[in-house]
């Protein structure tokens, strides 16, 4: 399709909640240098840049995205290997599920919790994704990224500040690849923990199209429990609903629009503020 004579790509094809208008420019680089070149070219022309991997934690508006969307998933971005220290090297386009199964297949434990995370390595680093009490930066050894001056650099874990669901340094520095550590373990133990994680998630998280948890957990109460206790499960606006299974998930019942999802988010935030004096901050990038 076209906007102003430019080719576009529908973002609903690239988000797990299956929502979002077109990207004005869409690029799929296969090497770190092609990525660097694209970023440089866009910055030179004043074209805004967004990096979208699996699109599992974003809400793209119905009007789409002005500027360039870079989708680093092929070629070097999807490579996985083990280095001489037994650490796993993964491109940002690798899905976390795949990283977890690769680690397991090589007898490296500690990655089992990633089986339930729908995102790619890149976005999961950017937001320090987590589950089952573990988060990405517990396992990061170093990250290679493109810095604000267009230079490819590597930083060790202890030089990076990582917080709950936020790594500020990866906002304008774009991660390209990361090295992760695990623990050598038996296939039996790894398999056991993998199944434990799967079982726990099965009954407690929806399988319908969603962007994962909508809000960050406030300090005093998990967002899901708070939303549940306000009786909002099943609440809908158009085709967007608060999941019946987990209060912190918004699911797309088919043809939901970003506007409907945003309206639902705002309704929840307003209620949490008025009835529970709690500010809910979105975890999803809007
Ligand atoms: N709860 C309810 N009602 C609900 C949902 C949850 O009462 O509708 C209660 C649960 O019974 C439990 C507590 O709230 O006592 C916490 O729920 P849960 O164990 O499901 O974990 P969570 O804090 O809601 C976090 C992460 C998830 C991750 C799970 C599992 C955040 C915002 N969420 O959820 O991550 O999968 O732990 O480890 O930190 C995501 O980041 O997108 C995400 C889904």
Short mmCIF file of N, CA and C in Angstrom, two decimals, residues 53-159:
data_model
loop_
_atom_site.label_atom_id
_atom_site.label_comp_id
_atom_site.label_asym_id
_atom_site.label_seq_id
_atom_site.Cartn_x
_atom_site.Cartn_y
_atom_site.Cartn_z
N UNK A 53 10.69 -5.79 16.87
CA UNK A 53 11.07 -7.19 16.66
C UNK A 53 9.83 -8.04 16.54
N UNK A 54 9.52 -8.76 17.60
CA UNK A 54 8.34 -9.62 17.61
C UNK A 54 7.06 -8.82 17.81
N UNK A 55 7.17 -7.59 18.30
CA UNK A 55 5.99 -6.75 18.49
C UNK A 55 5.07 -7.30 19.57
N UNK A 56 5.65 -7.87 20.61
CA UNK A 56 4.82 -8.54 21.62
C UNK A 56 4.49 -7.65 22.81
N UNK A 57 5.05 -6.45 22.82
CA UNK A 57 4.83 -5.59 23.99
C UNK A 57 4.54 -4.15 23.58
N UNK A 58 3.97 -4.01 22.38
CA UNK A 58 3.70 -2.65 21.89
C UNK A 58 2.25 -2.54 21.42
N UNK A 59 1.78 -1.29 21.48
CA UNK A 59 0.48 -0.98 20.90
C UNK A 59 0.70 0.11 19.87
N UNK A 60 0.50 -0.24 18.60
CA UNK A 60 0.65 0.74 17.51
C UNK A 60 -0.72 1.34 17.25
N UNK A 61 -0.77 2.64 17.17
CA UNK A 61 -2.07 3.31 16.94
C UNK A 61 -2.63 2.97 15.56
N UNK A 62 -3.94 3.18 15.41
CA UNK A 62 -4.62 2.83 14.15
C UNK A 62 -4.09 3.66 12.98
N UNK A 63 -3.59 4.86 13.28
CA UNK A 63 -3.03 5.72 12.23
C UNK A 63 -1.66 5.30 11.77
N UNK A 64 -1.07 4.32 12.43
CA UNK A 64 0.23 3.79 12.02
C UNK A 64 1.41 4.58 12.56
N UNK A 65 2.56 4.37 11.95
CA UNK A 65 3.80 4.96 12.42
C UNK A 65 4.41 5.81 11.31
N UNK A 66 4.62 7.09 11.59
CA UNK A 66 5.32 7.97 10.65
C UNK A 66 6.81 7.72 10.82
N UNK A 67 7.51 7.60 9.72
CA UNK A 67 8.95 7.37 9.81
C UNK A 67 9.28 5.92 9.53
N UNK A 68 10.48 5.55 9.97
CA UNK A 68 11.00 4.23 9.63
C UNK A 68 10.79 3.23 10.75
N UNK A 69 10.40 2.03 10.37
CA UNK A 69 10.37 0.92 11.32
C UNK A 69 11.39 -0.11 10.83
N UNK A 70 12.32 -0.43 11.71
CA UNK A 70 13.35 -1.40 11.36
C UNK A 70 13.04 -2.71 12.10
N UNK A 71 13.03 -3.78 11.34
CA UNK A 71 12.62 -5.10 11.87
C UNK A 71 13.83 -6.04 11.75
N UNK A 72 14.67 -6.09 12.77
CA UNK A 72 15.89 -6.89 12.67
C UNK A 72 15.65 -8.35 13.08
N UNK A 73 15.30 -9.18 12.15
CA UNK A 73 15.04 -10.58 12.52
C UNK A 73 15.80 -11.60 11.67
N UNK A 74 16.18 -11.23 10.46
CA UNK A 74 16.85 -12.22 9.61
C UNK A 74 18.37 -12.17 9.73
N UNK A 75 19.04 -13.03 8.99
CA UNK A 75 20.50 -13.04 8.89
C UNK A 75 21.19 -13.08 10.24
N UNK A 76 22.14 -12.17 10.46
CA UNK A 76 22.93 -12.13 11.69
C UNK A 76 22.05 -11.96 12.92
N UNK A 77 20.89 -11.33 12.74
CA UNK A 77 20.02 -11.06 13.89
C UNK A 77 19.36 -12.32 14.43
N UNK A 78 19.32 -13.38 13.61
CA UNK A 78 18.67 -14.60 14.09
C UNK A 78 19.68 -15.68 14.47
N UNK A 79 20.96 -15.30 14.52
CA UNK A 79 22.00 -16.31 14.83
C UNK A 79 22.12 -16.62 16.31
N UNK A 80 22.40 -17.90 16.57
CA UNK A 80 22.59 -18.41 17.93
C UNK A 80 23.85 -19.25 17.93
N UNK A 81 24.71 -19.07 18.94
CA UNK A 81 25.90 -19.93 19.03
C UNK A 81 26.37 -19.98 20.48
N UNK A 82 27.36 -20.83 20.72
CA UNK A 82 27.94 -20.93 22.06
C UNK A 82 29.41 -20.54 21.96
N UNK A 83 29.86 -19.64 22.83
CA UNK A 83 31.26 -19.19 22.74
C UNK A 83 32.18 -20.11 23.54
N UNK A 84 33.48 -19.77 23.55
CA UNK A 84 34.47 -20.65 24.18
C UNK A 84 34.26 -20.78 25.69
N UNK A 85 33.52 -19.83 26.31
CA UNK A 85 33.27 -19.90 27.76
C UNK A 85 31.98 -20.64 28.08
N UNK A 86 31.30 -21.13 27.04
CA UNK A 86 30.04 -21.83 27.27
C UNK A 86 28.87 -20.87 27.43
N UNK A 87 29.07 -19.61 27.06
CA UNK A 87 27.98 -18.63 27.08
C UNK A 87 27.23 -18.67 25.76
N UNK A 88 25.99 -18.27 25.80
CA UNK A 88 25.18 -18.28 24.57
C UNK A 88 25.18 -16.89 23.94
N UNK A 89 25.49 -16.86 22.66
CA UNK A 89 25.51 -15.61 21.90
C UNK A 89 24.23 -15.59 21.04
N UNK A 90 23.43 -14.56 21.19
CA UNK A 90 22.16 -14.51 20.44
C UNK A 90 21.95 -13.15 19.80
N UNK A 91 21.54 -13.16 18.55
CA UNK A 91 21.15 -11.92 17.87
C UNK A 91 19.83 -11.43 18.45
N UNK A 92 19.54 -10.14 18.30
CA UNK A 92 18.31 -9.59 18.90
C UNK A 92 17.04 -10.10 18.23
N UNK A 93 17.18 -10.72 17.05
CA UNK A 93 15.99 -11.24 16.36
C UNK A 93 15.62 -12.65 16.76
N UNK A 94 16.36 -13.23 17.70
CA UNK A 94 16.05 -14.59 18.16
C UNK A 94 14.87 -14.54 19.12
N UNK A 95 13.92 -15.44 18.96
CA UNK A 95 12.80 -15.48 19.90
C UNK A 95 13.26 -16.09 21.22
N UNK A 96 12.74 -15.57 22.33
CA UNK A 96 13.17 -16.08 23.64
C UNK A 96 12.87 -17.56 23.81
N UNK A 97 11.75 -18.00 23.25
CA UNK A 97 11.39 -19.42 23.30
C UNK A 97 12.50 -20.25 22.65
N UNK A 98 13.03 -19.73 21.56
CA UNK A 98 14.08 -20.44 20.81
C UNK A 98 15.39 -20.43 21.60
N UNK A 99 15.70 -19.30 22.22
CA UNK A 99 16.90 -19.21 23.06
C UNK A 99 16.80 -20.24 24.19
N UNK A 100 15.62 -20.34 24.79
CA UNK A 100 15.42 -21.29 25.89
C UNK A 100 15.61 -22.73 25.41
N UNK A 101 15.06 -23.06 24.25
CA UNK A 101 15.18 -24.46 23.81
C UNK A 101 16.59 -24.76 23.32
N UNK A 102 17.26 -23.77 22.75
CA UNK A 102 18.65 -23.94 22.32
C UNK A 102 19.55 -24.21 23.54
N UNK A 103 19.36 -23.41 24.59
CA UNK A 103 20.14 -23.58 25.82
C UNK A 103 19.89 -24.98 26.38
N UNK A 104 18.64 -25.35 26.48
CA UNK A 104 18.28 -26.67 27.02
C UNK A 104 18.91 -27.80 26.22
N UNK A 105 18.85 -27.68 24.90
CA UNK A 105 19.39 -28.74 24.03
C UNK A 105 20.91 -28.87 24.21
N UNK A 106 21.55 -27.80 24.68
CA UNK A 106 23.00 -27.86 24.90
C UNK A 106 23.37 -28.06 26.36
N UNK A 107 22.39 -28.45 27.16
CA UNK A 107 22.67 -28.76 28.57
C UNK A 107 22.97 -27.53 29.41
N UNK A 108 22.48 -26.36 28.97
CA UNK A 108 22.68 -25.14 29.75
C UNK A 108 21.35 -24.76 30.38
N UNK A 109 21.29 -24.76 31.70
CA UNK A 109 20.05 -24.49 32.42
C UNK A 109 19.91 -23.03 32.80
N UNK A 110 18.72 -22.65 33.26
CA UNK A 110 18.48 -21.30 33.74
C UNK A 110 17.68 -20.46 32.77
N UNK A 111 17.43 -21.00 31.59
CA UNK A 111 16.70 -20.25 30.56
C UNK A 111 15.24 -20.71 30.45
N UNK A 112 14.85 -21.66 31.31
CA UNK A 112 13.53 -22.28 31.16
C UNK A 112 12.39 -21.28 31.26
N UNK A 113 12.55 -20.26 32.12
CA UNK A 113 11.49 -19.27 32.31
C UNK A 113 11.15 -18.54 31.01
N UNK A 114 12.09 -18.53 30.07
CA UNK A 114 11.87 -17.79 28.82
C UNK A 114 10.89 -18.49 27.88
N UNK A 115 10.53 -19.74 28.19
CA UNK A 115 9.65 -20.46 27.27
C UNK A 115 8.31 -19.75 27.10
N UNK A 116 7.89 -19.01 28.11
CA UNK A 116 6.58 -18.36 28.05
C UNK A 116 6.59 -16.92 27.57
N UNK A 117 7.76 -16.43 27.19
CA UNK A 117 7.85 -15.02 26.78
C UNK A 117 7.73 -14.94 25.26
N UNK A 118 6.73 -14.22 24.77
CA UNK A 118 6.50 -14.20 23.32
C UNK A 118 7.50 -13.36 22.53
N UNK A 119 8.31 -12.54 23.19
CA UNK A 119 9.15 -11.58 22.48
C UNK A 119 10.47 -12.12 21.95
N UNK A 120 11.18 -11.24 21.23
CA UNK A 120 12.54 -11.52 20.76
C UNK A 120 13.55 -11.01 21.79
N UNK A 121 14.80 -11.39 21.59
CA UNK A 121 15.88 -10.97 22.50
C UNK A 121 15.96 -9.43 22.59
N UNK A 122 15.87 -8.74 21.46
CA UNK A 122 16.04 -7.28 21.45
C UNK A 122 15.08 -6.54 22.37
N UNK A 123 13.80 -6.76 22.16
CA UNK A 123 12.79 -6.09 22.97
C UNK A 123 12.87 -6.52 24.43
N UNK A 124 13.21 -7.78 24.64
CA UNK A 124 13.29 -8.31 26.00
C UNK A 124 14.46 -7.69 26.77
N UNK A 125 15.52 -7.34 26.04
CA UNK A 125 16.64 -6.63 26.66
C UNK A 125 16.21 -5.21 26.98
N UNK A 126 15.62 -4.56 25.99
CA UNK A 126 15.22 -3.16 26.13
C UNK A 126 14.35 -2.96 27.37
N UNK A 127 13.44 -3.91 27.60
CA UNK A 127 12.51 -3.74 28.72
C UNK A 127 12.85 -4.64 29.90
N UNK A 128 13.98 -5.32 29.83
CA UNK A 128 14.35 -6.24 30.89
C UNK A 128 13.17 -7.14 31.26
N UNK A 129 12.70 -7.88 30.27
CA UNK A 129 11.56 -8.78 30.44
C UNK A 129 11.86 -9.81 31.54
N UNK A 130 10.81 -10.28 32.15
CA UNK A 130 11.00 -11.28 33.20
C UNK A 130 9.76 -12.12 33.43
N UNK A 131 9.96 -13.23 34.12
CA UNK A 131 8.87 -14.10 34.55
C UNK A 131 9.43 -15.06 35.58
N UNK A 132 8.57 -15.59 36.40
CA UNK A 132 8.97 -16.60 37.39
C UNK A 132 10.11 -16.09 38.31
N UNK A 133 10.10 -14.80 38.58
CA UNK A 133 11.10 -14.25 39.49
C UNK A 133 12.48 -14.04 38.89
N UNK A 134 12.62 -14.23 37.58
CA UNK A 134 13.91 -14.02 36.91
C UNK A 134 13.73 -12.95 35.86
N UNK A 135 14.79 -12.18 35.57
CA UNK A 135 14.69 -11.22 34.46
C UNK A 135 15.93 -11.32 33.58
N UNK A 136 15.81 -10.77 32.37
CA UNK A 136 16.87 -10.87 31.36
C UNK A 136 18.26 -10.54 31.91
N UNK A 137 18.34 -9.39 32.62
CA UNK A 137 19.67 -8.93 33.02
C UNK A 137 20.29 -9.76 34.15
N UNK A 138 19.55 -10.73 34.70
CA UNK A 138 20.16 -11.69 35.61
C UNK A 138 21.11 -12.58 34.83
N UNK A 139 20.88 -12.72 33.53
CA UNK A 139 21.65 -13.66 32.73
C UNK A 139 22.55 -13.03 31.67
N UNK A 140 22.41 -11.71 31.51
CA UNK A 140 23.24 -11.03 30.51
C UNK A 140 24.70 -10.96 30.97
N UNK A 141 25.60 -11.25 30.05
CA UNK A 141 27.04 -11.11 30.29
C UNK A 141 27.52 -9.81 29.65
N UNK A 142 27.12 -9.58 28.41
CA UNK A 142 27.44 -8.32 27.72
C UNK A 142 26.45 -8.10 26.57
N UNK A 143 26.36 -6.84 26.16
CA UNK A 143 25.45 -6.49 25.07
C UNK A 143 26.22 -5.70 24.01
N UNK A 144 26.02 -6.06 22.75
CA UNK A 144 26.58 -5.28 21.64
C UNK A 144 25.45 -4.44 21.07
N UNK A 145 25.73 -3.16 20.85
CA UNK A 145 24.67 -2.25 20.42
C UNK A 145 25.23 -1.19 19.48
N UNK A 146 24.32 -0.53 18.78
CA UNK A 146 24.68 0.61 17.93
C UNK A 146 24.44 1.85 18.78
N UNK A 147 25.49 2.65 18.99
CA UNK A 147 25.30 3.81 19.88
C UNK A 147 24.73 5.01 19.12
N UNK A 148 24.53 6.10 19.86
CA UNK A 148 23.87 7.28 19.27
C UNK A 148 24.68 7.94 18.17
N UNK A 149 25.99 7.65 18.14
CA UNK A 149 26.84 8.21 17.08
C UNK A 149 27.00 7.25 15.92
N UNK A 150 26.26 6.13 15.96
CA UNK A 150 26.32 5.19 14.85
C UNK A 150 27.51 4.24 14.93
N UNK A 151 28.09 4.11 16.13
CA UNK A 151 29.24 3.22 16.32
C UNK A 151 28.77 1.94 17.02
N UNK A 152 29.26 0.79 16.54
CA UNK A 152 28.90 -0.48 17.18
C UNK A 152 29.84 -0.71 18.36
N UNK A 153 29.27 -0.87 19.54
CA UNK A 153 30.05 -1.03 20.78
C UNK A 153 29.55 -2.22 21.59
N UNK A 154 30.39 -2.64 22.53
CA UNK A 154 29.98 -3.71 23.44
C UNK A 154 30.18 -3.24 24.87
N UNK A 155 29.21 -3.51 25.71
CA UNK A 155 29.30 -3.14 27.12
C UNK A 155 29.05 -4.37 27.99
N UNK A 156 29.85 -4.47 29.08
CA UNK A 156 29.69 -5.58 30.02
C UNK A 156 28.47 -5.33 30.89
N UNK A 157 27.94 -6.41 31.46
CA UNK A 157 26.73 -6.33 32.30
C UNK A 157 26.84 -5.25 33.38
N UNK A 158 28.02 -5.22 34.07
CA UNK A 158 28.11 -4.28 35.20
C UNK A 158 28.23 -2.82 34.76
N UNK A 159 28.32 -2.58 33.46
CA UNK A 159 28.34 -1.20 32.96
C UNK A 159 26.95 -0.76 32.49
#
